[in-house]
Amino acid sequence: MLTGKTALVSGGSRGIGRAICLALAAQGADIAFVYAHNAARAEETVGLLKKHKVRAKAYACDVADFSATQRLVQSVIADFGQVDILVNNAGITRDMLCMRMSEQDFNAVIDTNLKGAFHLIRHTSMQMIKQRAGRIVNITSVAGLMGNPGQANYSAAKAGMIGLTKTIAKELASRGITCNAVAPGFIQTDMTDAMPEGILQKAIEFIPLKRIGAAEDVAHLVAFLCSEEAAYITGQVLQVDGGLRM
Ligand code: NDP
């Protein structure tokens, strides 16, 4: 159980992030989550979390902004007293073949998906070090392991998160803090709903389990990695992809 713990989850207003918030709340954790613009979806998540009788609060913050994330973490600690669990889940796509990709789209994806994770680790880790305990989970992607045509920016950011995960695992292990990465394959969310139907159907042909995953498939693993039972697992990249990449 995670009763008495506070989790900070980025991108909790919908999709995988919302499922992660709910899975952690089901274990008794209080939830502070971040979203970008979608206040209505964020409020929906807060309502769902309250059914678990935990404290829950949504914070609008751009994870790509170093100073804004610093202020965010200060607010979360003022509101909740501590951060025991950090899940870096916020992410975007700006797909295009590399030869046509704009610098702006490359930077936007790196800034949100990779630097966003760095920012939140940077601002929460000192407090976890003082507590001599903590759990960090970074949501990467099989695209960071395999590459994916049209996703040079996204694959580079997600591969970067894997290097970040292993480094943080080594830097913080002696303080009782674990850091792992979870690499989903195709998961049903707004992100995959935006993909052309034909591409998704073709992808399913290559998935041994022959279906797209659910956000909960990812969330259950994240909740386990945040538990006491996962204390001896760190620096790992765990795939939730129906066997897509073996
Ligand atoms: P969604 O597009 O459904 O949700 C994205 C979430 O991130 C939203 O809560 C959004 O907030 C938030 N967000 C986006 N940009 C920012 C920002 N700059 N600052 C703060 N919050 C931000 O994504 P998914 O649930 O599909 O994906 C979640 C994670 O899982 C991502 O990192 C993604 O790369 C990864 N992933 C997803 C896969 C999939 O198949 N769906 C596969 C592999 C990895 P708001 O609602 O306000 O826009």
PDB file of C-alpha atoms and ligand atoms in Angstrom:
ATOM      1  CA  MET A   1       0.000   0.000   0.000  1.00  0.00           C
ATOM      2  CA  LEU A   2       1.074   3.611  -0.630  1.00  0.00           C
ATOM      3  CA  THR A   3      -0.957   5.240   2.145  1.00  0.00           C
ATOM      4  CA  GLY A   4       0.818   8.328   3.486  1.00  0.00           C
ATOM      5  CA  LYS A   5       2.853   8.771   0.288  1.00  0.00           C
ATOM      6  CA  THR A   6       2.481  11.656  -2.165  1.00  0.00           C
ATOM      7  CA  ALA A   7       2.867  11.049  -5.893  1.00  0.00           C
ATOM      8  CA  LEU A   8       3.593  13.786  -8.440  1.00  0.00           C
ATOM      9  CA  VAL A   9       2.486  12.645 -11.903  1.00  0.00           C
ATOM     10  CA  SER A  10       2.983  14.736 -15.041  1.00  0.00           C
ATOM     11  CA  GLY A  11       0.296  14.555 -17.731  1.00  0.00           C
ATOM     12  CA  GLY A  12      -2.399  13.257 -15.376  1.00  0.00           C
ATOM     13  CA  SER A  13      -5.402  14.915 -17.024  1.00  0.00           C
ATOM     14  CA  ARG A  14      -6.035  12.048 -19.450  1.00  0.00           C
ATOM     15  CA  GLY A  15      -4.716   8.873 -21.076  1.00  0.00           C
ATOM     16  CA  ILE A  16      -1.931   6.867 -19.471  1.00  0.00           C
ATOM     17  CA  GLY A  17      -1.201   9.584 -16.895  1.00  0.00           C
ATOM     18  CA  ARG A  18      -4.773   9.538 -15.610  1.00  0.00           C
ATOM     19  CA  ALA A  19      -4.682   5.733 -15.321  1.00  0.00           C
ATOM     20  CA  ILE A  20      -1.392   6.000 -13.397  1.00  0.00           C
ATOM     21  CA  CYS A  21      -2.911   8.555 -10.992  1.00  0.00           C
ATOM     22  CA  LEU A  22      -5.879   6.230 -10.407  1.00  0.00           C
ATOM     23  CA  ALA A  23      -3.685   3.127  -9.915  1.00  0.00           C
ATOM     24  CA  LEU A  24      -1.537   4.957  -7.341  1.00  0.00           C
ATOM     25  CA  ALA A  25      -4.623   6.363  -5.601  1.00  0.00           C
ATOM     26  CA  ALA A  26      -6.111   2.852  -5.446  1.00  0.00           C
ATOM     27  CA  GLN A  27      -3.028   1.963  -3.357  1.00  0.00           C
ATOM     28  CA  GLY A  28      -3.763   4.931  -1.056  1.00  0.00           C
ATOM     29  CA  ALA A  29      -1.302   7.538  -2.396  1.00  0.00           C
ATOM     30  CA  ASP A  30      -2.229  11.231  -2.396  1.00  0.00           C
ATOM     31  CA  ILE A  31      -1.943  12.617  -5.922  1.00  0.00           C
ATOM     32  CA  ALA A  32      -0.568  15.905  -7.256  1.00  0.00           C
ATOM     33  CA  PHE A  33      -0.688  15.908 -11.022  1.00  0.00           C
ATOM     34  CA  VAL A  34       0.314  18.263 -13.786  1.00  0.00           C
ATOM     35  CA  TYR A  35      -1.450  19.092 -17.024  1.00  0.00           C
ATOM     36  CA  ALA A  36      -0.795  21.603 -19.810  1.00  0.00           C
ATOM     37  CA  HIS A  37      -4.078  23.223 -20.976  1.00  0.00           C
ATOM     38  CA  ASN A  38      -6.961  20.826 -20.540  1.00  0.00           C
ATOM     39  CA  ALA A  39      -8.545  22.059 -17.286  1.00  0.00           C
ATOM     40  CA  ALA A  40     -11.845  20.232 -17.887  1.00  0.00           C
ATOM     41  CA  ARG A  41     -10.148  16.828 -18.258  1.00  0.00           C
ATOM     42  CA  ALA A  42      -7.944  17.636 -15.237  1.00  0.00           C
ATOM     43  CA  GLU A  43     -11.031  18.326 -13.110  1.00  0.00           C
ATOM     44  CA  GLU A  44     -12.514  14.999 -14.278  1.00  0.00           C
ATOM     45  CA  THR A  45      -9.374  13.236 -13.056  1.00  0.00           C
ATOM     46  CA  VAL A  46      -9.590  15.017  -9.685  1.00  0.00           C
ATOM     47  CA  GLY A  47     -13.210  13.834  -9.356  1.00  0.00           C
ATOM     48  CA  LEU A  48     -12.237  10.227 -10.137  1.00  0.00           C
ATOM     49  CA  LEU A  49      -9.334  10.347  -7.674  1.00  0.00           C
ATOM     50  CA  LYS A  50     -11.512  11.655  -4.847  1.00  0.00           C
ATOM     51  CA  LYS A  51     -13.567   8.431  -5.069  1.00  0.00           C
ATOM     52  CA  HIS A  52     -10.471   6.706  -3.646  1.00  0.00           C
ATOM     53  CA  LYS A  53     -10.655   8.984  -0.567  1.00  0.00           C
ATOM     54  CA  VAL A  54      -7.174  10.416  -1.190  1.00  0.00           C
ATOM     55  CA  ARG A  55      -6.046  14.038  -1.487  1.00  0.00           C
ATOM     56  CA  ALA A  56      -5.858  15.102  -5.116  1.00  0.00           C
ATOM     57  CA  LYS A  57      -4.936  18.369  -6.807  1.00  0.00           C
ATOM     58  CA  ALA A  58      -4.304  19.376 -10.413  1.00  0.00           C
ATOM     59  CA  TYR A  59      -1.608  21.906 -11.339  1.00  0.00           C
ATOM     60  CA  ALA A  60      -1.403  23.655 -14.721  1.00  0.00           C
ATOM     61  CA  CYS A  61       2.289  23.840 -15.634  1.00  0.00           C
ATOM     62  CA  ASP A  62       4.413  23.480 -18.749  1.00  0.00           C
ATOM     63  CA  VAL A  63       6.942  20.760 -17.893  1.00  0.00           C
ATOM     64  CA  ALA A  64       9.249  22.179 -20.586  1.00  0.00           C
ATOM     65  CA  ASP A  65       9.794  25.317 -18.462  1.00  0.00           C
ATOM     66  CA  PHE A  66      12.623  24.974 -15.898  1.00  0.00           C
ATOM     67  CA  SER A  67      11.511  27.835 -13.615  1.00  0.00           C
ATOM     68  CA  ALA A  68       7.806  26.989 -13.818  1.00  0.00           C
ATOM     69  CA  THR A  69       8.498  23.376 -12.777  1.00  0.00           C
ATOM     70  CA  GLN A  70      10.628  24.633  -9.890  1.00  0.00           C
ATOM     71  CA  ARG A  71       7.705  26.751  -8.664  1.00  0.00           C
ATOM     72  CA  LEU A  72       5.356  23.811  -9.241  1.00  0.00           C
ATOM     73  CA  VAL A  73       7.402  21.476  -7.026  1.00  0.00           C
ATOM     74  CA  GLN A  74       7.560  24.163  -4.324  1.00  0.00           C
ATOM     75  CA  SER A  75       3.746  24.455  -4.464  1.00  0.00           C
ATOM     76  CA  VAL A  76       3.277  20.679  -4.301  1.00  0.00           C
ATOM     77  CA  ILE A  77       5.570  20.423  -1.264  1.00  0.00           C
ATOM     78  CA  ALA A  78       3.744  23.355   0.378  1.00  0.00           C
ATOM     79  CA  ASP A  79       0.377  21.669  -0.288  1.00  0.00           C
ATOM     80  CA  PHE A  80       1.258  18.030   0.429  1.00  0.00           C
ATOM     81  CA  GLY A  81       4.388  18.275   2.615  1.00  0.00           C
ATOM     82  CA  GLN A  82       6.528  15.947   0.503  1.00  0.00           C
ATOM     83  CA  VAL A  83       6.994  14.131  -2.812  1.00  0.00           C
ATOM     84  CA  ASP A  84       7.681  10.413  -2.437  1.00  0.00           C
ATOM     85  CA  ILE A  85       6.921   9.290  -5.979  1.00  0.00           C
ATOM     86  CA  LEU A  86       7.578  11.073  -9.284  1.00  0.00           C
ATOM     87  CA  VAL A  87       6.127   9.775 -12.549  1.00  0.00           C
ATOM     88  CA  ASN A  88       7.336  11.598 -15.660  1.00  0.00           C
ATOM     89  CA  ASN A  89       4.530  10.811 -18.089  1.00  0.00           C
ATOM     90  CA  ALA A  90       3.725  14.101 -19.907  1.00  0.00           C
ATOM     91  CA  GLY A  91       4.503  13.773 -23.585  1.00  0.00           C
ATOM     92  CA  ILE A  92       3.638  15.060 -27.034  1.00  0.00           C
ATOM     93  CA  THR A  93       4.200  14.010 -30.640  1.00  0.00           C
ATOM     94  CA  ARG A  94       4.984  16.207 -33.673  1.00  0.00           C
ATOM     95  CA  ASP A  95       5.431  13.509 -36.337  1.00  0.00           C
ATOM     96  CA  MET A  96       7.078  14.181 -39.698  1.00  0.00           C
ATOM     97  CA  LEU A  97       9.807  12.564 -41.775  1.00  0.00           C
ATOM     98  CA  CYS A  98      13.148  13.920 -40.597  1.00  0.00           C
ATOM     99  CA  MET A  99      13.930  15.498 -43.988  1.00  0.00           C
ATOM    100  CA  ARG A 100      10.835  17.723 -43.597  1.00  0.00           C
ATOM    101  CA  MET A 101      10.758  18.193 -39.817  1.00  0.00           C
ATOM    102  CA  SER A 102      10.960  21.790 -38.588  1.00  0.00           C
ATOM    103  CA  GLU A 103      13.450  22.777 -35.918  1.00  0.00           C
ATOM    104  CA  GLN A 104      10.504  23.998 -33.871  1.00  0.00           C
ATOM    105  CA  ASP A 105       8.819  20.573 -33.895  1.00  0.00           C
ATOM    106  CA  PHE A 106      12.084  18.820 -33.045  1.00  0.00           C
ATOM    107  CA  ASN A 107      12.692  21.164 -30.117  1.00  0.00           C
ATOM    108  CA  ALA A 108       9.111  21.055 -28.823  1.00  0.00           C
ATOM    109  CA  VAL A 109       9.211  17.276 -28.441  1.00  0.00           C
ATOM    110  CA  ILE A 110      12.684  17.222 -26.855  1.00  0.00           C
ATOM    111  CA  ASP A 111      11.738  20.069 -24.493  1.00  0.00           C
ATOM    112  CA  THR A 112       8.501  18.466 -23.304  1.00  0.00           C
ATOM    113  CA  ASN A 113       9.337  14.758 -23.314  1.00  0.00           C
ATOM    114  CA  LEU A 114      13.002  14.753 -22.299  1.00  0.00           C
ATOM    115  CA  LYS A 115      13.791  18.077 -20.647  1.00  0.00           C
ATOM    116  CA  GLY A 116      10.431  17.952 -18.844  1.00  0.00           C
ATOM    117  CA  ALA A 117      11.545  14.744 -17.131  1.00  0.00           C
ATOM    118  CA  PHE A 118      14.927  16.263 -16.274  1.00  0.00           C
ATOM    119  CA  HIS A 119      13.236  19.340 -14.774  1.00  0.00           C
ATOM    120  CA  LEU A 120      10.975  17.394 -12.444  1.00  0.00           C
ATOM    121  CA  ILE A 121      13.750  15.013 -11.360  1.00  0.00           C
ATOM    122  CA  ARG A 122      16.051  17.998 -10.815  1.00  0.00           C
ATOM    123  CA  HIS A 123      13.532  19.796  -8.601  1.00  0.00           C
ATOM    124  CA  THR A 124      12.228  16.815  -6.579  1.00  0.00           C
ATOM    125  CA  SER A 125      15.392  14.799  -6.025  1.00  0.00           C
ATOM    126  CA  MET A 126      16.917  16.950  -3.260  1.00  0.00           C
ATOM    127  CA  GLN A 127      13.816  16.411  -1.147  1.00  0.00           C
ATOM    128  CA  MET A 128      13.839  12.642  -1.858  1.00  0.00           C
ATOM    129  CA  ILE A 129      17.546  12.548  -0.933  1.00  0.00           C
ATOM    130  CA  LYS A 130      16.742  14.193   2.421  1.00  0.00           C
ATOM    131  CA  GLN A 131      14.015  11.568   2.990  1.00  0.00           C
ATOM    132  CA  ARG A 132      16.460   8.851   1.918  1.00  0.00           C
ATOM    133  CA  ALA A 133      13.594   7.264  -0.018  1.00  0.00           C
ATOM    134  CA  GLY A 134      11.827   7.763  -3.312  1.00  0.00           C
ATOM    135  CA  ARG A 135      10.528   6.248  -6.497  1.00  0.00           C
ATOM    136  CA  ILE A 136      10.962   7.762  -9.968  1.00  0.00           C
ATOM    137  CA  VAL A 137       9.317   6.234 -13.042  1.00  0.00           C
ATOM    138  CA  ASN A 138       9.868   7.674 -16.514  1.00  0.00           C
ATOM    139  CA  ILE A 139       7.401   6.814 -19.276  1.00  0.00           C
ATOM    140  CA  THR A 140       9.481   6.268 -22.375  1.00  0.00           C
ATOM    141  CA  SER A 141       8.338   4.316 -25.471  1.00  0.00           C
ATOM    142  CA  VAL A 142       9.314   1.353 -27.623  1.00  0.00           C
ATOM    143  CA  ALA A 143      10.063   4.086 -30.200  1.00  0.00           C
ATOM    144  CA  GLY A 144      13.063   4.981 -28.023  1.00  0.00           C
ATOM    145  CA  LEU A 145      14.299   1.393 -28.280  1.00  0.00           C
ATOM    146  CA  MET A 146      13.446   0.585 -31.908  1.00  0.00           C
ATOM    147  CA  GLY A 147      13.236   3.964 -33.666  1.00  0.00           C
ATOM    148  CA  ASN A 148      10.136   4.760 -35.701  1.00  0.00           C
ATOM    149  CA  PRO A 149       9.918   6.417 -39.140  1.00  0.00           C
ATOM    150  CA  GLY A 150       8.364   9.870 -38.809  1.00  0.00           C
ATOM    151  CA  GLN A 151       9.366  10.169 -35.160  1.00  0.00           C
ATOM    152  CA  ALA A 152      12.999  11.316 -35.136  1.00  0.00           C
ATOM    153  CA  ASN A 153      12.188  13.912 -32.462  1.00  0.00           C
ATOM    154  CA  TYR A 154      10.052  11.540 -30.347  1.00  0.00           C
ATOM    155  CA  SER A 155      12.381   8.528 -30.636  1.00  0.00           C
ATOM    156  CA  ALA A 156      15.397  10.688 -29.741  1.00  0.00           C
ATOM    157  CA  ALA A 157      13.597  12.124 -26.711  1.00  0.00           C
ATOM    158  CA  LYS A 158      12.437   8.685 -25.549  1.00  0.00           C
ATOM    159  CA  ALA A 159      15.907   7.147 -26.056  1.00  0.00           C
ATOM    160  CA  GLY A 160      17.306  10.089 -24.092  1.00  0.00           C
ATOM    161  CA  MET A 161      14.928   9.290 -21.237  1.00  0.00           C
ATOM    162  CA  ILE A 162      16.454   5.815 -21.032  1.00  0.00           C
ATOM    163  CA  GLY A 163      19.955   7.260 -20.563  1.00  0.00           C
ATOM    164  CA  LEU A 164      18.521   9.713 -18.029  1.00  0.00           C
ATOM    165  CA  THR A 165      16.831   6.850 -16.144  1.00  0.00           C
ATOM    166  CA  LYS A 166      20.004   4.771 -15.853  1.00  0.00           C
ATOM    167  CA  THR A 167      22.100   7.753 -14.760  1.00  0.00           C
ATOM    168  CA  ILE A 168      19.603   8.849 -12.113  1.00  0.00           C
ATOM    169  CA  ALA A 169      19.333   5.228 -10.900  1.00  0.00           C
ATOM    170  CA  LYS A 170      23.109   5.214 -10.362  1.00  0.00           C
ATOM    171  CA  GLU A 171      23.271   8.718  -8.841  1.00  0.00           C
ATOM    172  CA  LEU A 172      20.481   8.141  -6.317  1.00  0.00           C
ATOM    173  CA  ALA A 173      20.706   4.419  -5.471  1.00  0.00           C
ATOM    174  CA  SER A 174      22.744   4.996  -2.311  1.00  0.00           C
ATOM    175  CA  ARG A 175      19.913   7.219  -0.980  1.00  0.00           C
ATOM    176  CA  GLY A 176      17.244   4.541  -1.252  1.00  0.00           C
ATOM    177  CA  ILE A 177      15.738   6.036  -4.420  1.00  0.00           C
ATOM    178  CA  THR A 178      14.947   3.866  -7.432  1.00  0.00           C
ATOM    179  CA  CYS A 179      14.518   5.127 -10.985  1.00  0.00           C
ATOM    180  CA  ASN A 180      13.046   2.965 -13.741  1.00  0.00           C
ATOM    181  CA  ALA A 181      11.602   3.476 -17.205  1.00  0.00           C
ATOM    182  CA  VAL A 182       8.421   1.951 -18.613  1.00  0.00           C
ATOM    183  CA  ALA A 183       8.252   1.619 -22.396  1.00  0.00           C
ATOM    184  CA  PRO A 184       4.701   1.220 -23.722  1.00  0.00           C
ATOM    185  CA  GLY A 185       3.958   0.012 -27.231  1.00  0.00           C
ATOM    186  CA  PHE A 186       0.624   1.056 -28.786  1.00  0.00           C
ATOM    187  CA  ILE A 187      -1.818   2.125 -26.043  1.00  0.00           C
ATOM    188  CA  GLN A 188      -5.378   3.387 -26.650  1.00  0.00           C
ATOM    189  CA  THR A 189      -5.371   7.120 -25.790  1.00  0.00           C
ATOM    190  CA  ASP A 190      -5.916  10.464 -27.530  1.00  0.00           C
ATOM    191  CA  MET A 191      -2.334  10.124 -28.817  1.00  0.00           C
ATOM    192  CA  THR A 192      -3.048   6.895 -30.734  1.00  0.00           C
ATOM    193  CA  ASP A 193      -6.592   8.041 -31.658  1.00  0.00           C
ATOM    194  CA  ALA A 194      -4.872  10.804 -33.647  1.00  0.00           C
ATOM    195  CA  MET A 195      -3.016   8.221 -35.777  1.00  0.00           C
ATOM    196  CA  PRO A 196      -4.415   7.320 -39.211  1.00  0.00           C
ATOM    197  CA  GLU A 197      -6.630   4.199 -38.823  1.00  0.00           C
ATOM    198  CA  GLY A 198      -4.669   2.193 -41.409  1.00  0.00           C
ATOM    199  CA  ILE A 199      -1.375   2.650 -39.557  1.00  0.00           C
ATOM    200  CA  LEU A 200      -2.800   1.403 -36.284  1.00  0.00           C
ATOM    201  CA  GLN A 201      -4.386  -1.674 -37.941  1.00  0.00           C
ATOM    202  CA  LYS A 202      -1.051  -2.469 -39.626  1.00  0.00           C
ATOM    203  CA  ALA A 203       0.773  -2.088 -36.299  1.00  0.00           C
ATOM    204  CA  ILE A 204      -1.599  -4.572 -34.624  1.00  0.00           C
ATOM    205  CA  GLU A 205      -0.536  -7.211 -37.186  1.00  0.00           C
ATOM    206  CA  PHE A 206       2.990  -7.014 -35.734  1.00  0.00           C
ATOM    207  CA  ILE A 207       1.868  -7.258 -32.073  1.00  0.00           C
ATOM    208  CA  PRO A 208       2.005 -10.923 -30.937  1.00  0.00           C
ATOM    209  CA  LEU A 209      -0.911 -10.347 -28.497  1.00  0.00           C
ATOM    210  CA  LYS A 210      -2.900  -8.908 -31.456  1.00  0.00           C
ATOM    211  CA  ARG A 211      -4.427  -5.937 -29.699  1.00  0.00           C
ATOM    212  CA  ILE A 212      -3.679  -2.383 -28.736  1.00  0.00           C
ATOM    213  CA  GLY A 213      -2.944  -1.961 -25.012  1.00  0.00           C
ATOM    214  CA  ALA A 214      -5.079  -0.175 -22.411  1.00  0.00           C
ATOM    215  CA  ALA A 215      -3.768   2.686 -20.269  1.00  0.00           C
ATOM    216  CA  GLU A 216      -4.353   0.444 -17.239  1.00  0.00           C
ATOM    217  CA  ASP A 217      -1.897  -2.133 -18.658  1.00  0.00           C
ATOM    218  CA  VAL A 218       0.826   0.498 -18.191  1.00  0.00           C
ATOM    219  CA  ALA A 219      -0.526   1.920 -14.925  1.00  0.00           C
ATOM    220  CA  HIS A 220      -0.443  -1.393 -13.027  1.00  0.00           C
ATOM    221  CA  LEU A 221       3.273  -1.795 -13.757  1.00  0.00           C
ATOM    222  CA  VAL A 222       3.988   1.791 -12.716  1.00  0.00           C
ATOM    223  CA  ALA A 223       2.128   1.254  -9.422  1.00  0.00           C
ATOM    224  CA  PHE A 224       4.202  -1.882  -8.780  1.00  0.00           C
ATOM    225  CA  LEU A 225       7.464  -0.027  -9.484  1.00  0.00           C
ATOM    226  CA  CYS A 226       6.382   2.614  -6.942  1.00  0.00           C
ATOM    227  CA  SER A 227       5.695   0.007  -4.248  1.00  0.00           C
ATOM    228  CA  GLU A 228       7.900  -1.211  -1.418  1.00  0.00           C
ATOM    229  CA  GLU A 229       7.950  -4.637  -3.097  1.00  0.00           C
ATOM    230  CA  ALA A 230       9.920  -3.133  -6.030  1.00  0.00           C
ATOM    231  CA  ALA A 231      12.722  -1.816  -3.784  1.00  0.00           C
ATOM    232  CA  TYR A 232      15.399  -3.967  -5.485  1.00  0.00           C
ATOM    233  CA  ILE A 233      14.542  -2.946  -9.065  1.00  0.00           C
ATOM    234  CA  THR A 234      16.343   0.102 -10.456  1.00  0.00           C
ATOM    235  CA  GLY A 235      17.767   1.358 -13.753  1.00  0.00           C
ATOM    236  CA  GLN A 236      15.506  -0.955 -15.759  1.00  0.00           C
ATOM    237  CA  VAL A 237      13.464  -0.407 -18.908  1.00  0.00           C
ATOM    238  CA  LEU A 238      10.295  -2.508 -18.757  1.00  0.00           C
ATOM    239  CA  GLN A 239       8.172  -2.860 -21.891  1.00  0.00           C
ATOM    240  CA  VAL A 240       4.363  -2.995 -21.932  1.00  0.00           C
ATOM    241  CA  ASP A 241       3.852  -3.670 -25.624  1.00  0.00           C
ATOM    242  CA  GLY A 242       2.037  -6.964 -26.172  1.00  0.00           C
ATOM    243  CA  GLY A 243       5.341  -8.490 -27.312  1.00  0.00           C
ATOM    244  CA  LEU A 244       5.905  -5.952 -30.113  1.00  0.00           C
ATOM    245  CA  ARG A 245       9.637  -5.696 -29.394  1.00  0.00           C
ATOM    246  CA  MET A 246      11.376  -8.795 -28.031  1.00  0.00           C
TER     247      MET A 246
HETATM  248  P1  NDP B   1      -2.078  11.959 -24.158  1.00  0.00           P
HETATM  249  O1  NDP B   1      -1.827  12.795 -25.363  1.00  0.00           O
HETATM  250  O2  NDP B   1      -3.371  11.203 -24.046  1.00  0.00           O
HETATM  251  O3  NDP B   1      -1.916  12.855 -22.833  1.00  0.00           O
HETATM  252  C1  NDP B   1      -0.777  13.664 -22.692  1.00  0.00           C
HETATM  253  C2  NDP B   1      -0.753  14.254 -21.299  1.00  0.00           C
HETATM  254  O4  NDP B   1       0.434  15.051 -21.160  1.00  0.00           O
HETATM  255  C3  NDP B   1      -1.918  15.195 -21.021  1.00  0.00           C
HETATM  256  O5  NDP B   1      -2.232  15.112 -19.652  1.00  0.00           O
HETATM  257  C4  NDP B   1      -1.329  16.572 -21.352  1.00  0.00           C
HETATM  258  O6  NDP B   1      -1.993  17.642 -20.682  1.00  0.00           O
HETATM  259  C5  NDP B   1       0.074  16.392 -20.792  1.00  0.00           C
HETATM  260  N1  NDP B   1       1.046  17.315 -21.369  1.00  0.00           N
HETATM  261  C6  NDP B   1       1.395  17.440 -22.673  1.00  0.00           C
HETATM  262  N2  NDP B   1       2.309  18.412 -22.818  1.00  0.00           N
HETATM  263  C7  NDP B   1       2.552  18.916 -21.582  1.00  0.00           C
HETATM  264  C8  NDP B   1       3.376  19.955 -21.069  1.00  0.00           C
HETATM  265  N3  NDP B   1       4.195  20.664 -21.861  1.00  0.00           N
HETATM  266  N4  NDP B   1       3.369  20.197 -19.736  1.00  0.00           N
HETATM  267  C9  NDP B   1       2.558  19.480 -18.922  1.00  0.00           C
HETATM  268  N5  NDP B   1       1.749  18.484 -19.332  1.00  0.00           N
HETATM  269  C10 NDP B   1       1.744  18.211 -20.647  1.00  0.00           C
HETATM  270  O7  NDP B   1      -0.819  10.959 -24.080  1.00  0.00           O
HETATM  271  P2  NDP B   1      -0.753   9.416 -23.676  1.00  0.00           P
HETATM  272  O8  NDP B   1      -1.509   9.174 -22.439  1.00  0.00           O
HETATM  273  O9  NDP B   1      -0.993   8.608 -24.875  1.00  0.00           O
HETATM  274  O10 NDP B   1       0.823   9.308 -23.377  1.00  0.00           O
HETATM  275  C11 NDP B   1       1.368   9.462 -22.073  1.00  0.00           C
HETATM  276  C12 NDP B   1       2.865   9.159 -22.145  1.00  0.00           C
HETATM  277  O11 NDP B   1       3.045   7.840 -22.633  1.00  0.00           O
HETATM  278  C13 NDP B   1       3.620  10.082 -23.104  1.00  0.00           C
HETATM  279  O12 NDP B   1       4.887  10.379 -22.584  1.00  0.00           O
HETATM  280  C14 NDP B   1       3.742   9.234 -24.356  1.00  0.00           C
HETATM  281  O13 NDP B   1       4.859   9.605 -25.124  1.00  0.00           O
HETATM  282  C15 NDP B   1       3.910   7.856 -23.751  1.00  0.00           C
HETATM  283  N6  NDP B   1       3.576   6.777 -24.665  1.00  0.00           N
HETATM  284  C16 NDP B   1       2.304   6.663 -25.178  1.00  0.00           C
HETATM  285  C17 NDP B   1       2.003   5.637 -26.041  1.00  0.00           C
HETATM  286  C18 NDP B   1       0.639   5.449 -26.637  1.00  0.00           C
HETATM  287  O14 NDP B   1       0.497   4.553 -27.486  1.00  0.00           O
HETATM  288  N7  NDP B   1      -0.358   6.192 -26.232  1.00  0.00           N
HETATM  289  C19 NDP B   1       3.033   4.665 -26.458  1.00  0.00           C
HETATM  290  C20 NDP B   1       4.310   4.871 -25.854  1.00  0.00           C
HETATM  291  C21 NDP B   1       4.553   5.889 -24.991  1.00  0.00           C
HETATM  292  P3  NDP B   1      -3.324  18.337 -21.370  1.00  0.00           P
HETATM  293  O15 NDP B   1      -4.439  17.350 -21.172  1.00  0.00           O
HETATM  294  O16 NDP B   1      -3.510  19.585 -20.606  1.00  0.00           O
HETATM  295  O17 NDP B   1      -2.995  18.553 -22.815  1.00  0.00           O
END
